[in-house]
Coordinates of C-alpha atoms in Angstrom, one line a residue:
Chain A
X380 CA 24.8 -16.2 -10.8
X381 CA 23.7 -13.8 -8.1
X382 CA 20.1 -14.1 -7.0
X383 CA 19.6 -10.4 -7.1
X384 CA 21.4 -7.9 -9.3
X385 CA 20.7 -4.2 -9.0
X386 CA 22.4 -2.3 -11.8
X387 CA 22.8 1.4 -11.7
X388 CA 19.3 2.0 -10.2
X389 CA 18.0 5.5 -10.4
X390 CA 14.7 6.8 -9.1
X391 CA 13.5 10.4 -9.3
X392 CA 10.1 11.1 -8.0
X393 CA 8.5 13.8 -10.2
X394 CA 7.9 17.1 -8.5
X395 CA 4.5 18.7 -8.1
X396 CA 3.4 22.3 -8.5
X397 CA 4.9 23.3 -5.2
X398 CA 7.6 20.6 -4.8
X399 CA 10.8 20.0 -6.8
X400 CA 11.5 16.5 -8.1
X401 CA 13.2 14.2 -5.5
X402 CA 16.2 12.2 -6.5
X403 CA 15.7 9.4 -4.1
X404 CA 18.1 6.9 -5.6
X405 CA 21.0 8.2 -7.7
X406 CA 22.7 5.2 -9.2
X407 CA 22.8 2.2 -6.8
X408 CA 24.4 -1.1 -7.9
X409 CA 24.9 -4.2 -5.8
X410 CA 24.4 -7.9 -6.0
X411 CA 23.1 -10.4 -3.5
X412 CA 24.0 -14.1 -3.5
X413 CA 21.7 -16.9 -2.8
X414 CA 21.4 -17.6 0.9
X415 CA 22.9 -14.2 1.9
X416 CA 21.6 -11.9 4.6
X417 CA 22.2 -8.5 3.2
X418 CA 21.5 -5.1 4.8
X419 CA 20.9 -1.6 3.6
X420 CA 21.8 0.8 6.4
X421 CA 21.2 4.5 6.3
X422 CA 19.3 7.4 7.9
X423 CA 15.7 8.1 7.0
X424 CA 15.4 9.4 3.5
X425 CA 18.6 7.8 2.3
X426 CA 16.9 5.9 -0.4
X427 CA 16.7 2.5 1.3
X428 CA 12.9 2.0 1.0
X429 CA 12.8 3.3 -2.6
X430 CA 15.5 0.8 -3.5
X431 CA 13.4 -2.0 -1.9
X432 CA 10.3 -0.7 -3.6
X433 CA 12.0 -0.9 -7.0
X434 CA 13.1 -4.5 -6.3
X435 CA 9.5 -5.5 -5.3
X436 CA 7.9 -3.7 -8.3
X437 CA 5.9 -1.2 -6.2
X438 CA 8.1 1.6 -7.3
X439 CA 8.9 2.1 -11.0
X440 CA 12.6 2.8 -11.6
X441 CA 13.5 5.8 -13.6
X442 CA 16.6 4.0 -14.9
X443 CA 18.7 1.0 -14.3
X444 CA 18.1 -2.7 -14.3
X445 CA 17.0 -5.2 -11.6
X446 CA 17.3 -9.0 -12.1
X447 CA 15.8 -11.5 -9.7
X448 CA 17.0 -14.9 -10.4
X449 CA 17.8 -13.8 -13.9
X450 CA 14.3 -12.3 -14.4
X451 CA 14.2 -8.6 -15.3
X452 CA 11.5 -7.2 -13.0
X453 CA 10.6 -4.3 -15.2
X454 CA 9.9 -6.7 -18.1
X455 CA 8.2 -9.6 -16.4
X456 CA 6.7 -8.6 -13.1
X457 CA 4.5 -11.6 -12.6
X458 CA 7.4 -14.1 -12.8
X459 CA 9.5 -11.8 -10.6
X460 CA 6.7 -11.5 -8.0
X461 CA 6.5 -15.3 -7.5
X462 CA 10.2 -15.2 -6.5
X463 CA 9.9 -12.3 -4.1
X464 CA 8.2 -11.7 -0.8
X465 CA 7.8 -8.4 0.9
X466 CA 7.5 -7.4 4.5
X467 CA 6.6 -3.7 4.1
X468 CA 7.4 -0.9 6.5
X469 CA 3.7 0.0 7.1
X470 CA 1.6 -2.8 8.6
X471 CA -0.7 -3.7 5.8
X472 CA -2.4 -6.9 7.0
X473 CA -5.9 -7.4 5.4
X474 CA -8.1 -5.9 8.1
X475 CA -11.2 -7.8 7.0
X476 CA -9.7 -11.3 7.5
X477 CA -8.5 -13.2 10.5
X478 CA -4.8 -13.9 10.9
X479 CA -5.1 -17.5 9.6
X480 CA -7.3 -16.4 6.6
X481 CA -4.6 -13.8 5.8
X482 CA -2.2 -16.6 5.3
X483 CA -4.5 -19.0 3.5
X484 CA -5.8 -16.3 1.1
X485 CA -2.2 -15.2 0.4
X486 CA -1.5 -18.9 -0.5
X487 CA -4.6 -18.8 -2.7
X488 CA -3.4 -15.6 -4.5
X489 CA -0.2 -17.5 -5.4
X490 CA -2.1 -20.6 -6.5
X491 CA -1.2 -23.0 -3.7
X492 CA -3.5 -26.1 -3.6
X493 CA -5.9 -26.1 -0.6
X494 CA -4.2 -28.8 1.4
X495 CA -0.8 -27.3 1.1
X496 CA -1.9 -23.8 2.0
X497 CA -3.8 -25.0 5.1
X498 CA -0.8 -27.0 6.3
X499 CA 1.7 -24.3 5.6
X500 CA -0.4 -21.7 7.3
X501 CA -0.6 -23.8 10.5
X502 CA 3.1 -24.5 10.4
X503 CA 4.1 -20.8 9.9
X504 CA 1.7 -19.6 12.6
X505 CA 3.4 -22.0 14.9
X506 CA 6.9 -21.1 13.8
X507 CA 6.3 -17.4 14.1
X508 CA 4.7 -17.8 17.5
X509 CA 1.3 -16.4 16.5
X510 CA -0.6 -19.6 16.5
X511 CA -2.8 -18.4 19.5
X512 CA -3.9 -15.4 17.3
X513 CA -5.0 -17.5 14.4
X514 CA -8.7 -16.5 14.7
X515 CA -8.0 -12.9 15.7
X516 CA -8.3 -9.8 13.5
X517 CA -4.9 -8.1 12.8
X518 CA -6.0 -4.9 14.5
X519 CA -6.1 -6.6 17.8
X520 CA -2.5 -7.7 17.6
X521 CA 0.5 -5.9 19.0
X522 CA 3.1 -4.4 16.7
X523 CA 5.5 -7.3 17.1
X524 CA 2.8 -9.8 16.5
X525 CA 1.6 -8.0 13.3
X526 CA 5.2 -7.9 12.1
X527 CA 5.5 -11.7 12.6
X528 CA 2.2 -12.3 10.8
X529 CA 3.5 -10.2 7.9
X530 CA 6.6 -12.4 7.8
X531 CA 4.5 -15.6 7.9
X532 CA 2.4 -14.2 5.1
X533 CA 5.6 -13.4 3.1
X534 CA 6.8 -17.0 3.5
X535 CA 3.4 -18.6 2.4
X536 CA 4.3 -18.7 -1.3
X537 CA 7.8 -20.1 -0.7
X538 CA 9.8 -17.2 -2.1
X539 CA 13.4 -17.2 -3.0
X540 CA 14.1 -13.6 -1.8
X541 CA 12.5 -11.9 1.2
X542 CA 12.6 -8.1 1.4
X543 CA 12.1 -6.6 4.8
X544 CA 11.8 -2.8 5.0
X545 CA 12.7 -1.7 8.5
X546 CA 11.3 -4.8 10.1
X547 CA 12.0 -3.8 13.7
X548 CA 11.2 0.0 13.6
X549 CA 8.8 0.8 16.4
X550 CA 9.1 -2.5 18.2
X551 CA 10.0 -2.8 21.9
X552 CA 13.4 -4.4 22.7
X553 CA 11.9 -7.8 23.5
X554 CA 9.9 -8.0 20.3
X555 CA 13.0 -6.9 18.3
X556 CA 15.1 -9.6 19.8
X557 CA 12.5 -12.2 19.0
X558 CA 12.4 -11.0 15.4
X559 CA 16.2 -11.1 15.1
X560 CA 16.1 -14.8 16.2
X561 CA 13.4 -15.5 13.6
X562 CA 15.4 -13.8 10.9
X563 CA 18.5 -15.7 11.8
X564 CA 16.5 -18.9 11.7
X565 CA 15.2 -18.2 8.3
X566 CA 18.7 -17.3 7.1
X567 CA 20.1 -20.6 8.5
X568 CA 17.5 -22.4 6.5
X569 CA 19.0 -21.0 3.4
X570 CA 16.6 -18.2 2.6
X571 CA 18.0 -15.0 1.0
X572 CA 17.0 -12.0 3.0
X573 CA 17.5 -8.3 2.4
X574 CA 16.6 -5.9 5.1
X575 CA 16.8 -2.2 5.6
X576 CA 17.5 -0.6 8.9
X577 CA 18.6 2.5 10.6
X578 CA 19.7 0.6 13.7
X579 CA 23.5 0.1 13.8
X580 CA 23.2 -2.7 16.2
X581 CA 20.8 -4.6 14.1
X582 CA 22.9 -4.3 11.0
X583 CA 26.0 -5.3 12.9
X584 CA 24.4 -8.4 14.5
X585 CA 22.4 -9.7 11.6
X586 CA 23.9 -8.8 8.3
X587 CA 26.6 -10.7 6.5
X588 CA 27.2 -7.9 4.1
X589 CA 26.1 -4.4 4.4
X590 CA 25.7 -1.4 2.1
X591 CA 25.7 2.0 3.9
X592 CA 23.4 4.3 1.9
X593 CA 23.0 8.0 2.1
X594 CA 21.6 10.6 -0.3
X595 CA 20.6 7.9 -2.7
X596 CA 24.1 6.4 -3.1
X597 CA 26.0 3.5 -1.6
X598 CA 28.8 5.0 0.4
X599 CA 30.5 1.6 1.1
X600 CA 29.6 -2.1 0.9
X601 CA 31.3 -4.9 2.8
X602 CA 31.0 -7.2 5.8
X603 CA 30.5 -5.4 9.1
X604 CA 34.0 -6.5 10.3
X605 CA 35.7 -5.3 7.2
X606 CA 33.9 -2.0 7.3
X607 CA 35.1 -1.4 10.9
X608 CA 38.7 -2.2 9.7
X609 CA 38.5 0.7 7.3
X610 CA 38.7 3.2 10.2
X611 CA 42.1 4.8 10.7
X612 CA 42.7 3.9 14.3
X613 CA 42.2 0.8 16.4
X614 CA 39.9 2.6 18.9
X615 CA 37.7 5.6 18.9
X616 CA 37.9 8.3 21.5
X617 CA 35.0 10.7 21.6
X618 CA 35.3 14.1 23.3
X619 CA 32.3 16.4 24.0
X620 CA 33.9 19.8 24.7
X621 CA 33.0 23.5 24.8
X622 CA 36.1 25.2 23.5
X623 CA 36.9 28.9 23.1
X624 CA 39.3 28.2 20.2
X625 CA 40.0 25.2 17.9
X626 CA 41.6 22.2 19.7
X627 CA 42.2 20.1 16.6
X628 CA 45.8 21.2 15.8
X629 CA 47.1 20.3 19.3
X630 CA 45.1 17.0 19.4
X631 CA 46.3 15.9 15.9
X632 CA 49.9 16.4 17.0
X633 CA 49.6 13.8 19.8
X634 CA 51.4 10.6 18.9
X635 CA 48.9 7.8 18.5
X636 CA 46.1 10.0 17.2
X637 CA 45.6 8.8 13.6
X638 CA 42.7 11.1 12.6
X639 CA 40.3 13.6 14.0
X640 CA 36.8 14.5 12.9
X641 CA 34.2 17.0 13.9
X642 CA 30.9 15.3 14.3
X643 CA 27.7 17.3 13.7
X644 CA 25.6 17.2 16.9
X645 CA 22.0 17.9 15.8
X646 CA 19.7 19.9 17.9
X647 CA 21.2 19.2 21.3
X648 CA 20.6 22.8 22.4
X649 CA 23.9 23.2 24.3
X650 CA 27.0 24.3 22.6
X651 CA 29.1 21.2 23.1
X652 CA 31.1 20.1 20.1
X653 CA 31.9 16.5 19.5
X654 CA 35.4 15.6 18.5
X655 CA 36.1 12.1 17.3
X656 CA 39.7 10.9 17.6
X657 CA 40.7 7.6 15.9
X658 CA 43.6 6.4 18.1
X659 CA 46.0 3.6 18.5
X660 CA 46.3 2.9 22.2
X661 CA 49.6 4.1 23.6
X662 CA 50.7 4.7 27.2
X663 CA 49.9 8.2 28.3
X664 CA 47.7 8.9 25.3
X665 CA 44.7 9.8 27.3
X666 CA 46.8 12.0 29.6
X667 CA 48.1 13.9 26.7
X668 CA 44.7 14.4 25.2
X669 CA 43.2 15.7 28.4
X670 CA 46.3 18.0 28.8
X671 CA 45.7 19.4 25.4
X672 CA 42.1 20.0 26.1
X673 CA 42.9 21.8 29.4
X674 CA 45.7 23.8 27.7
X675 CA 43.2 24.9 25.1
X676 CA 41.0 26.4 27.8
X677 CA 38.2 24.0 26.9
X678 CA 35.5 22.7 29.1
X679 CA 35.4 18.9 28.9
X680 CA 31.9 17.6 29.2
X681 CA 32.1 13.9 28.4
X682 CA 34.6 11.3 27.2
X683 CA 34.1 7.9 25.6
X684 CA 36.7 5.4 24.5
X685 CA 35.4 2.4 22.6
X686 CA 36.0 -0.2 20.0
X687 CA 34.9 1.0 16.6
X688 CA 31.3 0.3 15.8
X689 CA 29.4 0.6 12.6
X690 CA 28.2 3.9 13.8
X691 CA 31.8 5.1 13.7
X692 CA 32.1 3.9 10.1
X693 CA 29.0 5.8 9.3
X694 CA 30.2 9.0 11.0
X695 CA 33.5 8.6 9.3
X696 CA 31.8 8.4 6.0
X697 CA 29.2 11.1 6.4
X698 CA 30.4 13.3 9.2
X699 CA 27.0 13.0 10.8
X700 CA 25.4 11.2 13.7
X701 CA 22.8 8.7 12.7
X702 CA 19.7 9.6 14.5
X703 CA 17.6 6.6 15.4
Chain B
X692 CA -6.8 -16.2 -13.8
X693 CA -6.5 -18.1 -10.6
X694 CA -5.1 -15.0 -8.9
X695 CA -8.1 -13.1 -10.2
X696 CA -10.6 -15.6 -8.9
X697 CA -8.8 -15.8 -5.5
X698 CA -9.0 -12.1 -5.1
X699 CA -12.6 -12.1 -6.1
X700 CA -13.3 -15.0 -3.6
X701 CA -11.8 -12.9 -0.9
X702 CA -13.9 -9.9 -1.7
X703 CA -17.1 -12.0 -1.9
X704 CA -16.2 -13.5 1.5
X705 CA -15.8 -10.1 3.1
X706 CA -18.9 -8.7 1.4
X707 CA -20.9 -11.7 2.7
X708 CA -19.7 -11.0 6.2
X709 CA -20.6 -7.3 5.9
X710 CA -23.9 -8.1 4.0
X711 CA -26.2 -6.4 6.6
X712 CA -24.6 -3.0 6.7
X713 CA -23.9 -3.0 3.0
X714 CA -27.5 -3.7 2.0
X715 CA -28.8 -1.2 4.5
X716 CA -26.4 1.4 3.0
X717 CA -27.5 0.8 -0.6
X718 CA -31.2 -0.1 -0.2
X719 CA -32.5 2.4 2.3
X720 CA -32.6 5.4 0.0
X721 CA -34.4 3.8 -3.0
X722 CA -36.9 2.0 -0.7
X723 CA -37.8 5.2 1.1
X724 CA -38.1 7.0 -2.2
X725 CA -40.5 4.3 -3.4
X726 CA -42.4 4.5 -0.2
X727 CA -43.0 8.2 -0.7
X728 CA -43.3 8.6 -4.5
X729 CA -44.6 5.1 -5.3
X730 CA -47.0 4.5 -2.4
X731 CA -47.9 7.6 -0.4
X732 CA -48.1 10.3 -3.1
X733 CA -50.1 8.2 -5.5
X734 CA -52.6 7.3 -2.7
X735 CA -52.9 11.0 -2.0
X736 CA -53.4 11.4 -5.7
X737 CA -50.6 13.9 -5.9
X738 CA -48.7 12.2 -8.6
X739 CA -50.0 10.4 -11.7
X740 CA -50.1 6.6 -11.7
X741 CA -47.7 6.3 -14.6
X742 CA -45.0 8.0 -12.6
X743 CA -44.5 4.8 -10.5
X744 CA -44.0 2.7 -13.6
X745 CA -41.5 5.3 -15.0
X746 CA -39.7 5.6 -11.7
X747 CA -39.2 2.0 -10.7
X748 CA -36.6 1.1 -13.3
X749 CA -34.9 4.4 -12.7
X750 CA -34.6 3.7 -9.1
X751 CA -33.1 0.3 -9.8
X752 CA -30.5 2.0 -12.0
X753 CA -29.7 4.5 -9.2
X754 CA -29.5 1.7 -6.7
X755 CA -27.0 -0.2 -8.9
X756 CA -25.0 2.9 -9.6
X757 CA -24.7 3.7 -5.9
X758 CA -23.9 0.2 -5.0
X759 CA -21.3 -0.2 -7.7
X760 CA -19.6 3.1 -6.9
X761 CA -19.6 2.4 -3.2
X762 CA -18.5 -1.2 -3.7
X763 CA -15.3 0.1 -5.3
X764 CA -14.9 3.4 -3.5
X765 CA -15.0 2.1 0.1
X766 CA -12.1 -0.4 -0.3
X767 CA -10.3 2.1 -2.5
X768 CA -10.3 4.8 0.2
X769 CA -8.9 2.3 2.6
X770 CA -6.3 1.2 0.1
X771 CA -5.0 4.6 -0.9
X772 CA -5.0 6.3 2.4
X773 CA -1.9 5.2 4.4
X774 CA -2.8 1.7 5.2
X775 CA -1.7 0.4 1.8
X776 CA -3.5 -2.9 2.2
X777 CA -3.7 -2.8 -1.6
X778 CA 0.1 -3.5 -1.8
X779 CA -0.5 -7.2 -1.0
X780 CA -2.8 -7.5 -4.0
X781 CA -0.4 -5.7 -6.3
X782 CA 2.4 -8.0 -5.2
X783 CA 0.5 -11.0 -6.4
X784 CA 1.5 -12.3 -9.8
X785 CA -1.5 -10.7 -11.5
X786 CA -0.3 -7.1 -12.1
X787 CA -1.8 -3.8 -11.2
X788 CA -4.3 -3.7 -14.0
X789 CA -5.5 -7.2 -13.1
X790 CA -6.1 -5.9 -9.6
X791 CA -8.0 -2.9 -11.0
X792 CA -10.2 -5.2 -13.1
X793 CA -10.9 -7.4 -10.2
X794 CA -12.1 -4.4 -8.2
X795 CA -14.5 -3.6 -11.0
X796 CA -15.9 -7.1 -11.2
X797 CA -16.3 -7.2 -7.4
X798 CA -18.1 -3.9 -7.4
X799 CA -20.3 -5.0 -10.3
X800 CA -21.4 -8.1 -8.3
X801 CA -22.3 -5.9 -5.4
X802 CA -24.2 -3.6 -7.8
X803 CA -26.1 -6.3 -9.6
X804 CA -27.1 -8.0 -6.3
X805 CA -28.3 -4.7 -4.9
X806 CA -30.3 -4.0 -8.0
X807 CA -31.9 -7.4 -8.2
X808 CA -32.8 -7.2 -4.5
X809 CA -34.2 -3.7 -4.9
X810 CA -36.6 -4.8 -7.7
X811 CA -38.8 -7.2 -5.7
X812 CA -38.6 -5.0 -2.6
X813 CA -39.9 -2.0 -4.5
X814 CA -42.6 -4.0 -6.3
X815 CA -43.8 -5.3 -3.0
X816 CA -44.1 -1.7 -1.6
X817 CA -46.0 -0.6 -4.6
X818 CA -48.2 -3.6 -5.1
X819 CA -51.2 -2.1 -3.3
X820 CA -51.4 0.6 -5.9
X821 CA -53.1 -0.1 -9.1
X822 CA -51.9 0.6 -12.6
X823 CA -48.4 -0.8 -12.3
X824 CA -46.9 -2.0 -15.6
X825 CA -43.9 -4.0 -14.2
X826 CA -43.1 -7.1 -16.3
X827 CA -39.5 -8.1 -15.8
X828 CA -38.1 -9.8 -18.8
X829 CA -35.4 -11.8 -17.1
X830 CA -33.4 -12.9 -20.2
X831 CA -32.8 -9.2 -20.9
X832 CA -32.6 -8.1 -17.2
X833 CA -29.8 -10.3 -16.1
X834 CA -27.2 -9.4 -18.8
X835 CA -28.2 -5.7 -18.6
X836 CA -28.0 -5.7 -14.9
X837 CA -24.5 -7.2 -15.2
X838 CA -23.5 -4.6 -17.7
X839 CA -24.9 -1.7 -15.5
X840 CA -23.0 -3.2 -12.5
X841 CA -19.7 -3.2 -14.4
X842 CA -20.3 0.3 -15.7
X843 CA -21.1 1.6 -12.2
X844 CA -18.0 -0.1 -10.7
X845 CA -15.7 1.2 -13.4
X846 CA -17.1 4.6 -12.8
X847 CA -16.5 4.2 -9.1
X848 CA -12.9 3.3 -9.8
X849 CA -12.4 6.3 -12.0
X850 CA -13.9 8.6 -9.4
X851 CA -12.1 7.0 -6.5
X852 CA -8.7 7.2 -8.1
X853 CA -9.0 10.7 -9.4
X854 CA -10.2 12.2 -6.1
X855 CA -8.2 12.5 -2.9
X856 CA -9.7 10.0 -0.4
X857 CA -10.6 12.8 2.0
X858 CA -12.8 14.4 -0.6
X859 CA -14.7 11.2 -1.3
X860 CA -17.7 12.5 0.7
X861 CA -18.0 15.5 -1.7
X862 CA -18.4 13.1 -4.6
X863 CA -21.8 12.2 -3.5
X864 CA -22.9 15.8 -3.3
X865 CA -21.2 17.2 -6.4
X866 CA -21.1 14.3 -8.8
X867 CA -23.5 11.5 -7.9
X868 CA -26.4 13.7 -6.7
X869 CA -26.7 15.7 -10.0
X870 CA -26.2 12.5 -12.0
X871 CA -29.2 11.0 -10.3
X872 CA -31.4 13.9 -11.1
X873 CA -30.3 14.2 -14.7
X874 CA -30.0 10.6 -15.5
X875 CA -33.4 9.7 -16.9
X876 CA -34.2 7.9 -13.7
X877 CA -37.4 9.8 -12.9
X878 CA -38.5 10.4 -16.6
X879 CA -38.0 8.4 -19.7
X880 CA -35.6 9.4 -22.4
X881 CA -38.5 9.4 -24.9
X882 CA -40.2 12.2 -22.9
X883 CA -37.1 14.4 -23.2
X884 CA -38.1 15.0 -26.8
X885 CA -40.1 17.9 -25.4
X886 CA -36.8 19.7 -24.6
X887 CA -35.5 19.7 -28.1
X888 CA -31.8 19.3 -28.8
X889 CA -31.0 20.0 -25.1
X890 CA -32.0 16.4 -24.5
X891 CA -28.7 15.2 -26.1
X892 CA -26.8 16.6 -23.1
X893 CA -28.4 13.8 -21.0
X894 CA -26.4 11.3 -23.1
X895 CA -23.3 12.5 -21.3
X896 CA -24.6 11.0 -18.2
X897 CA -24.0 7.2 -18.0
X898 CA -27.0 6.8 -15.7
X899 CA -29.2 7.8 -18.6
X900 CA -28.3 4.5 -20.3
X901 CA -28.6 2.5 -17.2
X902 CA -32.1 3.8 -16.4
X903 CA -33.2 3.2 -20.0
X904 CA -31.7 -0.3 -19.9
X905 CA -33.7 -1.1 -16.8
X906 CA -36.8 0.4 -18.4
X907 CA -36.3 -1.9 -21.4
X908 CA -35.9 -4.9 -19.1
X909 CA -38.5 -4.2 -16.4
X910 CA -41.2 -2.1 -17.9
X911 CA -41.1 -3.0 -21.6
X912 CA -44.4 -1.2 -22.2
X913 CA -43.0 2.2 -21.4
X914 CA -41.2 3.8 -24.4
X915 CA -37.5 3.4 -24.1
X916 CA -34.3 4.1 -25.9
X917 CA -33.5 1.9 -28.9
X918 CA -31.4 -1.1 -28.0
X919 CA -28.5 -0.2 -30.3
X920 CA -28.1 3.3 -28.7
X921 CA -28.5 1.7 -25.3
X922 CA -25.8 -0.9 -25.7
X923 CA -23.6 1.5 -27.5
X924 CA -23.8 3.9 -24.5
X925 CA -23.4 1.3 -21.8
X926 CA -20.4 -0.4 -23.5
X927 CA -18.8 2.9 -24.6
X928 CA -18.9 4.3 -21.0
X929 CA -17.8 0.9 -19.6
X930 CA -14.7 0.9 -21.9
X931 CA -14.0 4.6 -21.2
X932 CA -14.2 4.3 -17.4
X933 CA -12.4 0.9 -17.3
X934 CA -9.4 2.4 -19.1
X935 CA -9.4 5.7 -17.2
X936 CA -9.9 3.9 -13.9
X937 CA -7.3 1.2 -14.4
X938 CA -4.8 3.8 -15.6
X939 CA -5.2 6.1 -12.7
X940 CA -5.3 3.1 -10.3
X941 CA -1.9 2.2 -11.6
X942 CA -0.7 5.8 -11.2
X943 CA -1.9 5.9 -7.6
X944 CA -0.5 2.6 -6.5
X945 CA 2.9 2.3 -8.3
X946 CA 5.1 5.2 -7.4

C-alpha cells in the first residue's frame, strides 16, 4: 500500500467581507510510495503549500481524503502526526531555546526517552553540519543553517514521511547545493520525502516523480524524464522576435518543426514576443527558420536551441513562463 | 499527557530564564500602587485605614489577572504574527485544543506565582502602618489562587485570539483598564449594596470574583461574597473563556 494517498483533495479558503473565497486546491489526487522522493512543482499560488498543509493537518481540507500509512489524517490527527514531519516554508524555530534544546525538546514532545533524544540530537546536529551552533539561538544563524536545523528537528521523532515546503527558497546557491546533498542522503537511507518547489532545476535533479501543479490542479505527473518525452520535438528552439505580422504560419510549414507555441513574457517592458518551436534536428532547419523570420520582416533579438527541460514541459502545459 | 507536560516544561524553562523582566513587568504596578495608597496616603491621613485592608486582596487579584493575561498574550502575539512558531506545537501529537489548554495552564502558573509573590511584597510595604487586617488562610488561598490564575489565562487566550496582534496594546487601555476599576478590587462587593441593583452589573466582570476570592483568603475579616457565588462565578467564567479561547485558538491556527 502507498505510504501517502491523497484522494480528490479540495480546499477552498472562505472569503471575507472584501475578498471572494479562494479555491486553492480543486481536486488533487496522487499517491506516494514508501522510500520515494516526490515533488510538487508549480508557480507561487498554485496550491502546493495548501496541499502540503492539508497533509500535515495545519490546513483543514474542504473535501477529499488523505491517508498516511493507512491512517486518515482528518479522523486521527495524533496518530498521523507521529508519522509525519514538517519542514515549513517560514522559519519557525523556537526563538527562546538554543539549537540543541530545540531538538531535545522536540524529542520530548514526541515522548522520546532522555538518553535517546540526547544521543539523536547530537547525531543529527553533526549530520546536518550545525554541531558548532548547538548552543546558539536560532536568530543568530544564517538562512541555510536554520533550514538545516529545521530538518534536524523534523528527523528527531523518526518520521516515516517528511514534508518540505520550498526548502531551498531564499538560499544562496552554495547552501542550496548542500541541502540537495542532504536530501539525497536522506532519500538513500530510505526516508520518504515530499518537497514543493518552484525551481525547475531542483525538481529535475532531486525528484523521482513529479506532479506539475497549477491553479489547484495537477497538470501532469510522472518521472522528470518521462515528462520531457511528452514534448512534441526532440529539441526546443526559442526565438525572441519583434514582428510586424504573425510569423507562425511560415514557421509551422518548415519541415522538422513539430509544434509552435507563443510564450507569455511577463513584464519585460520591451515588445519582444517569445516563440517556442519544438523541432526535430534536420540539416538546414536553422537556416530555414532564420529565413522565414527575415522574410516576415521581423527583428530577431535572441535565439536559443536546447534539449528540452522541465521548464519546457511546464510552458508546454501552461503557456506561461515560470517566474522564479 | 506526556506531550502536555513536555510543552509545559518548555514554557517553565523559558519563563525561568526570563524571570527578571517578567516579574518587573507584572509587579511594578501593584507595588507602586501599594506604596502610594497603602503607605504614603494613610500616613498623610488622606485615606482611611480600612482602605488598605480592602485594597490589598484586590491588588493581588489585579496582579494575577495581568500576569495571567500577559503570560498567554505575549507568546500568542509571537505565535500568530508571521513567525508561526506555534506550528511546531500543533504538529505534536497532542492536537490544537491540547496546545490551547497547555497555554492556559502555563499562563496560570505565571499568574499564581506573581500573585503569591505580590502578597508578601505588599504586606512588607504596608507593615509600618497600623490597623492592617491581613491574615492569609493558606488552605483557601492556594486553590483559589490557582483558580484565579487559570481564569486569567483563559481570559488572556480569549482576548488574544479574538484581537489582531497589532491591536493587543489597545486591550490594556480598553478592556483591562476598565476591568480593574470596576472589578471590586478597590472596594468590596458587600459595599456595593449602596448602589442598589446596579451592583449586579459588576458580576459581569470576572475580576469581581477574583478580588472577592482573594478577600476571602487573605482578609477573612472583611465582608466578602458568599463562597457559593464566588466559586460559581470563577468556575463559570473559567469554563466560558476556556471554551471560547480554545475554539478561537483553533480557528486562528488551523486554516
